[in-house]
Coordinates of C-alpha atoms in Angstrom, one line a residue:
M1 CA 25.9 48.4 49.2
S2 CA 26.3 52.5 50.2
G3 CA 23.9 53.8 52.6
E4 CA 23.0 55.0 56.0
N5 CA 21.4 51.6 56.6
C6 CA 23.2 49.4 54.9
F7 CA 24.5 47.6 58.1
D8 CA 21.3 46.8 58.9
V9 CA 20.3 44.7 55.1
L10 CA 24.4 43.1 55.4
N11 CA 22.4 42.2 59.7
K12 CA 19.6 40.2 58.2
I13 CA 22.0 38.1 55.5
F14 CA 25.6 37.1 57.1
I15 CA 26.3 35.9 60.1
P16 CA 30.7 36.4 60.5
K17 CA 32.2 34.1 63.0
K18 CA 33.0 36.1 64.8
K19 CA 29.7 37.7 67.5
E20 CA 30.3 41.4 67.3
D21 CA 28.2 44.6 67.3
I22 CA 28.7 46.8 64.5
E23 CA 29.2 49.5 67.2
N24 CA 31.8 47.6 68.1
I25 CA 33.2 46.8 64.4
K26 CA 36.1 49.4 62.9
G27 CA 36.3 50.9 59.4
Y28 CA 38.9 49.3 56.9
T29 CA 38.4 45.8 59.0
I30 CA 37.0 41.7 56.9
K31 CA 35.2 39.5 58.7
Y32 CA 35.1 36.2 58.0
G33 CA 31.4 34.1 57.7
N34 CA 28.9 33.4 56.3
I35 CA 25.5 34.7 53.8
V36 CA 22.9 32.2 55.5
E37 CA 18.6 32.2 54.4
N38 CA 16.8 30.1 56.1
E39 CA 19.4 29.0 58.4
E40 CA 20.7 27.6 55.2
I41 CA 24.1 28.6 53.7
V42 CA 24.6 30.0 50.5
D43 CA 28.2 30.8 50.6
E44 CA 31.4 31.8 52.8
V45 CA 31.7 35.1 52.4
L46 CA 34.4 38.2 53.2
V47 CA 32.6 41.2 54.2
S48 CA 34.9 44.2 54.2
Y49 CA 33.0 47.3 56.4
F50 CA 34.7 51.5 55.7
K51 CA 32.2 53.8 58.2
A52 CA 31.4 57.0 57.2
P53 CA 32.6 59.2 56.7
K54 CA 35.5 57.1 55.6
S55 CA 34.1 55.2 52.8
Y56 CA 34.4 55.6 48.4
T57 CA 31.1 58.1 49.0
T58 CA 31.4 58.9 52.3
E59 CA 28.4 57.1 53.9
N60 CA 28.4 53.2 55.6
M61 CA 29.6 50.8 53.1
C62 CA 30.1 47.2 53.1
E63 CA 31.2 44.7 49.7
I64 CA 30.6 41.5 50.1
N65 CA 33.3 39.2 48.9
S66 CA 32.4 35.6 47.6
H67 CA 33.3 32.9 45.2
G68 CA 32.1 33.9 41.2
G69 CA 29.4 32.0 39.6
N70 CA 26.5 34.0 38.5
V71 CA 24.6 31.7 41.1
V72 CA 25.6 32.7 44.9
V73 CA 26.5 36.3 42.8
K74 CA 23.1 36.1 41.4
R75 CA 21.2 34.6 44.6
I76 CA 23.2 37.2 47.3
L77 CA 22.3 39.9 45.4
E78 CA 18.5 39.1 46.1
M79 CA 18.6 39.0 49.2
C80 CA 20.4 42.3 49.9
L81 CA 17.3 43.4 47.9
K82 CA 14.5 41.1 49.8
N83 CA 15.3 43.2 52.1
G84 CA 15.6 46.4 51.7
A85 CA 18.6 46.9 49.0
E86 CA 18.1 49.2 45.6
L87 CA 19.7 48.6 42.5
A88 CA 22.0 51.4 41.6
E89 CA 21.8 53.3 39.2
P90 CA 24.7 53.7 36.9
G91 CA 27.2 55.6 38.3
E92 CA 25.2 56.0 42.1
F93 CA 28.6 55.2 44.6
T94 CA 30.4 57.7 42.8
K95 CA 27.4 60.5 41.8
R96 CA 27.1 60.6 46.2
A97 CA 30.9 60.7 45.8
F98 CA 30.9 63.9 44.2
L99 CA 27.2 64.8 46.5
N100 CA 28.3 64.4 49.6
G101 CA 31.4 66.6 48.5
R102 CA 34.8 64.0 48.3
I103 CA 35.1 64.6 44.8
D104 CA 34.5 67.5 42.2
L105 CA 32.8 67.0 39.3
V106 CA 36.1 66.3 37.4
Q107 CA 37.5 64.1 39.2
A108 CA 34.4 61.6 39.0
E109 CA 34.1 62.0 35.7
S110 CA 37.8 60.7 35.8
V111 CA 36.9 57.3 37.3
I112 CA 35.6 56.8 34.0
D113 CA 38.5 57.7 32.1
V114 CA 40.5 54.7 33.9
I115 CA 38.3 52.6 33.7
N116 CA 38.3 52.9 29.7
A117 CA 41.9 53.8 29.2
K118 CA 42.8 51.7 25.8
S119 CA 46.4 52.8 26.7
E120 CA 49.3 53.5 29.5
R121 CA 48.4 57.0 28.9
E122 CA 45.4 57.6 29.4
A123 CA 45.1 55.8 32.3
K124 CA 47.6 57.6 33.4
T125 CA 46.1 60.9 32.3
G126 CA 42.9 59.9 34.1
I127 CA 44.7 58.8 37.1
K128 CA 45.5 62.7 37.5
Q129 CA 43.1 63.7 37.4
L130 CA 40.9 62.2 39.3
E131 CA 44.3 63.1 41.7
G132 CA 43.0 66.5 41.3
Y133 CA 45.3 67.9 39.7
L134 CA 43.2 69.8 37.0
S135 CA 40.4 70.8 39.8
E136 CA 43.5 72.7 41.5
K137 CA 44.3 74.4 38.7
L138 CA 40.9 75.6 38.3
V139 CA 40.4 76.3 41.9
K140 CA 43.9 78.6 41.5
I141 CA 42.4 80.9 38.5
K142 CA 39.0 80.8 39.9
K143 CA 41.1 82.5 43.4
E144 CA 43.0 84.6 41.6
I145 CA 39.3 86.1 39.7
M146 CA 37.5 86.8 43.2
D147 CA 40.9 88.4 44.5
V148 CA 39.7 91.4 41.7
M149 CA 36.4 90.9 41.6
V150 CA 36.1 92.0 45.5
N151 CA 37.8 95.1 44.4
I152 CA 35.8 95.6 41.7
E153 CA 32.7 94.6 44.4
V154 CA 33.9 97.6 46.3
D155 CA 34.2 99.9 43.7
I156 CA 30.9 99.6 41.9
D157 CA 29.8 99.6 45.6
Y158 CA 31.4 103.2 47.0
P159 CA 32.7 104.6 44.3
E160 CA 33.5 107.8 46.2
Y161 CA 37.2 106.3 47.1
D162 CA 38.0 106.9 43.7
V163 CA 39.6 103.5 42.8
E164 CA 38.5 102.6 39.4
E165 CA 42.1 103.5 37.9
V166 CA 44.1 101.2 40.8
T167 CA 40.8 98.2 39.7
N168 CA 41.1 99.3 36.6
K169 CA 44.8 97.8 36.1
E170 CA 44.1 95.3 38.6
V171 CA 41.2 94.0 36.6
S172 CA 43.9 94.4 33.4
D173 CA 46.4 91.4 34.4
M174 CA 44.6 89.4 36.1
L175 CA 41.9 89.2 32.5
N176 CA 46.0 88.9 30.2
S177 CA 47.1 86.3 33.2
V178 CA 43.8 83.8 33.3
G179 CA 43.5 84.3 29.3
Q180 CA 47.0 82.6 28.9
Q181 CA 46.3 79.9 31.4
L182 CA 42.9 78.6 29.5
E183 CA 44.5 79.2 26.8
K184 CA 47.0 76.4 27.3
L185 CA 44.8 74.3 29.2
E186 CA 42.1 74.9 25.9
K187 CA 45.1 74.2 23.8
S188 CA 46.4 70.8 25.4
F189 CA 42.9 69.3 24.5
D190 CA 44.4 68.2 20.7
N191 CA 47.2 66.5 22.6
G192 CA 44.5 64.8 24.9
K193 CA 42.3 63.5 22.7
M194 CA 44.9 61.3 20.5
I195 CA 45.5 60.3 24.0
K196 CA 42.2 59.5 24.8
E197 CA 40.3 58.2 21.2
G198 CA 43.6 57.8 19.6
I199 CA 44.8 59.7 16.1
K200 CA 42.6 58.6 13.5
T201 CA 44.5 56.5 11.2
V202 CA 42.5 55.9 7.4
I203 CA 44.3 53.7 5.9
V204 CA 43.3 54.4 2.1
G205 CA 44.3 52.8 -1.4
K206 CA 43.3 51.5 -4.8
P207 CA 41.4 47.6 -4.8
N208 CA 44.2 44.9 -4.0
A209 CA 46.8 47.1 -3.4
G210 CA 47.1 45.6 0.6
K211 CA 44.9 47.7 2.7
S212 CA 42.9 44.7 4.5
S213 CA 46.5 42.4 4.2
L214 CA 47.9 45.4 6.3
L215 CA 45.2 45.8 8.9
N216 CA 45.8 42.1 9.6
A217 CA 50.1 42.9 9.8
I218 CA 49.9 45.5 12.6
L219 CA 46.6 44.2 14.0
K220 CA 48.6 40.4 14.2
E221 CA 45.6 38.9 13.1
D222 CA 43.0 38.6 10.3
R223 CA 40.6 41.5 10.9
A224 CA 39.8 41.6 7.4
I225 CA 39.2 39.7 4.4
V226 CA 42.3 39.4 1.9
T227 CA 41.0 37.4 -1.4
E228 CA 43.0 37.9 -4.8
Y229 CA 39.4 39.8 -6.0
E230 CA 38.8 43.2 -6.1
G231 CA 36.2 45.1 -4.0
T232 CA 36.4 42.7 -0.7
T233 CA 36.3 46.0 1.5
R234 CA 32.5 47.1 1.0
D235 CA 32.5 49.3 3.9
T236 CA 35.2 50.4 6.8
I237 CA 36.8 48.3 9.3
E238 CA 37.9 50.6 13.0
E239 CA 40.1 48.9 15.1
F240 CA 41.7 49.8 18.2
V241 CA 45.8 49.0 18.1
T242 CA 48.3 50.8 20.2
V243 CA 51.9 51.4 18.9
N244 CA 54.7 52.5 20.5
G245 CA 52.5 53.9 23.1
I246 CA 51.4 55.5 20.5
P247 CA 47.4 55.2 20.6
L248 CA 46.2 54.7 17.0
K249 CA 42.7 54.6 15.9
L250 CA 42.7 52.5 12.8
I251 CA 40.2 52.8 9.3
D252 CA 40.6 50.1 6.4
T253 CA 38.5 51.7 3.9
A254 CA 36.7 50.3 1.0
G255 CA 38.9 50.7 -2.0
I256 CA 38.8 54.2 -4.3
R257 CA 37.9 53.4 -7.9
T258 CA 35.5 53.8 -10.0
A259 CA 33.0 51.7 -8.2
K260 CA 30.7 48.7 -10.0
D261 CA 27.8 49.0 -7.8
E262 CA 25.3 50.7 -5.8
V263 CA 27.3 49.5 -2.4
E264 CA 30.2 49.6 -3.4
K265 CA 29.8 53.1 -4.3
I266 CA 28.6 53.5 -0.6
G267 CA 31.5 52.3 0.5
I268 CA 34.1 54.5 -1.9
E269 CA 32.2 57.5 -0.7
K270 CA 32.5 56.4 3.1
S271 CA 36.6 56.3 3.0
R272 CA 36.6 60.2 1.0
E273 CA 34.7 61.1 3.9
M274 CA 37.8 59.6 6.5
V275 CA 40.3 60.6 4.5
K276 CA 39.0 64.5 5.2
E277 CA 38.9 64.0 8.6
A278 CA 42.2 61.9 9.1
D279 CA 44.9 62.5 11.7
L280 CA 47.2 60.6 9.9
I281 CA 46.5 58.9 6.6
I282 CA 48.4 55.6 5.5
A283 CA 48.7 55.5 1.7
I284 CA 49.2 52.1 0.1
F285 CA 50.6 51.9 -3.3
D286 CA 51.4 47.9 -5.6
S287 CA 54.8 48.9 -6.4
S288 CA 54.9 45.9 -9.2
E289 CA 53.0 48.5 -11.1
E290 CA 52.6 50.8 -12.6
L291 CA 50.8 54.2 -11.1
T292 CA 47.3 54.1 -12.6
K293 CA 44.8 56.7 -12.8
E294 CA 42.9 55.7 -9.7
D295 CA 46.5 55.8 -7.7
L296 CA 46.8 59.1 -9.2
E297 CA 43.6 59.8 -8.0
I298 CA 44.3 59.3 -4.4
L299 CA 47.5 61.4 -4.3
E300 CA 44.6 64.2 -5.6
L301 CA 42.4 63.3 -2.9
I302 CA 45.4 62.9 0.0
K303 CA 47.4 66.3 -0.3
N304 CA 47.8 68.2 1.9
K305 CA 47.1 66.1 4.4
R306 CA 49.9 64.5 7.2
V307 CA 50.9 61.0 5.2
I308 CA 52.8 58.0 5.3
I309 CA 53.0 56.3 1.7
L310 CA 53.8 53.0 1.7
L311 CA 54.9 50.6 -1.3
N312 CA 53.9 47.1 -1.6
K313 CA 55.0 44.3 -2.8
S314 CA 58.4 44.4 -2.4
D315 CA 58.3 41.0 -2.7
L316 CA 57.9 41.0 -5.9
P317 CA 60.0 43.4 -8.9
S318 CA 59.2 47.0 -7.7
K319 CA 58.1 49.6 -11.5
I320 CA 57.8 52.0 -8.5
N321 CA 59.6 53.4 -5.7
E322 CA 60.3 55.9 -3.4
N323 CA 62.6 58.9 -5.8
D324 CA 58.9 58.8 -7.7
Q325 CA 58.8 62.8 -7.9
R326 CA 55.1 62.2 -7.7
L327 CA 55.2 60.7 -4.5
K328 CA 57.8 62.7 -2.9
K329 CA 54.8 65.7 -4.0
I330 CA 52.8 64.2 -1.8
S331 CA 55.0 63.0 1.7
K332 CA 58.7 62.7 2.3
A333 CA 57.8 59.4 4.7
I334 CA 58.1 56.9 1.4
I335 CA 58.5 53.1 2.9
N336 CA 58.8 50.1 0.9
I337 CA 56.5 46.9 2.4
S338 CA 55.3 43.7 1.8
A339 CA 52.4 43.6 4.1
L340 CA 51.7 39.4 3.0
N341 CA 55.4 39.1 4.9
K342 CA 55.3 41.5 7.4
T343 CA 58.1 43.3 6.1
G344 CA 58.9 46.9 6.4
I345 CA 55.9 47.1 9.6
E346 CA 58.4 48.6 11.8
E347 CA 60.0 51.2 9.7
L348 CA 56.0 52.0 9.8
Y349 CA 55.9 52.2 13.5
D350 CA 59.1 54.4 13.3
E351 CA 57.4 56.9 10.6
I352 CA 54.5 56.7 13.5
T353 CA 56.1 57.8 16.1
K354 CA 58.8 60.5 14.4
L355 CA 55.7 62.1 13.8
F356 CA 52.9 61.5 16.8
D357 CA 55.7 61.8 19.6
L358 CA 53.4 61.4 22.4
N359 CA 57.1 61.6 25.2
K360 CA 57.4 64.7 24.6
I361 CA 53.8 65.6 26.6
N362 CA 54.6 65.3 30.3
L363 CA 52.0 63.2 31.7
D364 CA 53.6 64.4 35.4
Q365 CA 54.3 68.4 34.8
E366 CA 51.8 69.5 32.3
I367 CA 47.5 69.0 32.5
V368 CA 46.0 67.4 29.6
I369 CA 43.0 67.8 28.3
T370 CA 41.3 65.3 27.4
N371 CA 37.2 65.6 27.9
L372 CA 35.0 67.2 25.7
R373 CA 32.9 68.6 27.6
H374 CA 36.1 70.4 29.8
K375 CA 36.8 71.8 26.4
N376 CA 33.9 73.1 25.6
L377 CA 33.3 74.8 29.1
I378 CA 37.5 76.6 29.1
S379 CA 36.6 77.6 25.5
K380 CA 33.9 79.7 26.6
A381 CA 35.4 80.6 29.3
N382 CA 38.3 82.4 27.2
E383 CA 35.4 83.7 25.0
N384 CA 34.6 85.3 27.9
V385 CA 38.2 86.3 29.1
K386 CA 37.9 87.9 25.5
K387 CA 34.6 89.8 25.7
A388 CA 35.8 91.4 29.3
K389 CA 39.4 92.5 27.7
Q390 CA 37.3 94.2 24.7
A391 CA 34.8 95.8 27.6
L392 CA 37.7 97.2 29.5
N393 CA 40.0 98.8 26.4
E394 CA 36.7 100.5 24.9
K395 CA 36.5 101.7 28.5
M396 CA 33.1 100.9 30.0
P397 CA 32.2 100.9 33.2
L398 CA 33.1 97.7 35.9
D399 CA 29.8 97.0 36.4
V400 CA 29.7 96.0 33.0
I401 CA 33.3 94.3 32.6
A402 CA 31.9 92.6 36.0
I403 CA 29.6 90.8 33.8
F404 CA 31.6 88.8 31.7
I405 CA 33.9 88.3 34.4
K406 CA 30.7 86.6 36.7
D407 CA 30.2 84.6 33.1
I408 CA 33.9 83.2 33.5
L409 CA 33.6 81.9 37.1
E410 CA 30.4 80.5 36.3
D411 CA 31.7 78.4 32.6
L412 CA 35.3 77.3 35.5
G413 CA 32.2 75.6 37.8
C414 CA 30.4 74.5 35.5
I415 CA 33.8 71.6 35.3
T416 CA 34.3 71.6 38.6
G417 CA 30.7 71.6 39.5
D418 CA 29.8 74.6 41.4
M419 CA 27.3 75.3 39.0
V420 CA 26.3 72.3 37.4
T421 CA 22.4 71.5 36.3
E422 CA 20.9 68.7 37.3
D423 CA 20.6 67.2 33.8
I424 CA 24.3 67.3 33.3
I425 CA 25.1 65.6 36.4
D426 CA 22.7 62.4 35.3
E427 CA 24.3 63.0 31.7
I428 CA 27.4 62.3 33.6
F429 CA 26.3 59.7 35.6
S430 CA 24.8 57.6 32.8
K431 CA 27.6 56.9 30.9
F432 CA 29.0 54.8 34.0
C433 CA 28.7 51.1 35.0
L434 CA 26.2 50.2 38.1
G435 CA 29.6 48.9 39.7
K436 CA 31.0 52.6 39.7

């Protein structure tokens, strides 16, 4: 519980073994006792006390640590509500921490990133944002802008001092510096997107080439149905997996061929769409057969994309190999595998690691943008930098240039929460679980 009256609610249901006035209980302490209703002990608990302003929300807070089990927990919750508490909205504790000024909006959003992290790198990026690395960077950029804005305001208000030429030089230097910093942050989103969402990896091939067997081999479980019949996969199957620390969003698609019914046709069209959107394509071919018309259509579909070619069924006599020029035109990465026997899978992992070496991203030294909202606002700020530079080059008055510069500050303020609207705040925190 958090809020001005949380200790009053607690005192109505909690009897500590050693009674003490709330004024005398120090923050960051734990008391042992019982939750009691109508003189009946409901549970034996530990209660943690956090006193304002030294708490997660900066308000008075307490945490009741009870034994597990839905019955006991539900009853304690009902007792809290009956005695004056209200159920929290999603993200309300973090929202209060933000509204009370303990953290900014970037740090608040990073809480959900840490909770939802699917890989160590994603968790580490979230922790860095929570510690305020991005916030500090944005504060420095805003200070750099404000230092020049002061001179602009002086020049606008007191034109008789004739310092416009000096101010123009300062504005130009500032815009160049801010533009470079924002571009670097904006470009980091490509890596950030991979860390957060995973590399969108689409497995393509004709029916029965071994796509589903490959998916099962990578996941180490029977996620997809594998039979001797063609066209088993009618829709895409999506799974998240980490390969050598690289997060992959694996998508097994319907086999590409001339559809035999309307349902399969829809699945094949979806497969073609997935290929267009993919970061990486794993194209799988049956090496025990010559390349068919369907195989050649797939090669045409995936050209000019980042592709790893797998020649499956290496346990059978081969009719195509890695020296086939039709394959080499599409990709230099051609690997022999047996999805059934799970051989060649490690070589596939090594090739993925070569293509996407996330170890090159130094998360200890670099700030990586993983949040699309942040990226869009940084892009918008960067556009306003360009508009301000254009206005400066066209020798427009400083008060016009100042409009664009103020827009940059507003865009950056929307990231940290200085200029954000209540609707956006509500939308951000609606994604949180009740526990945060």
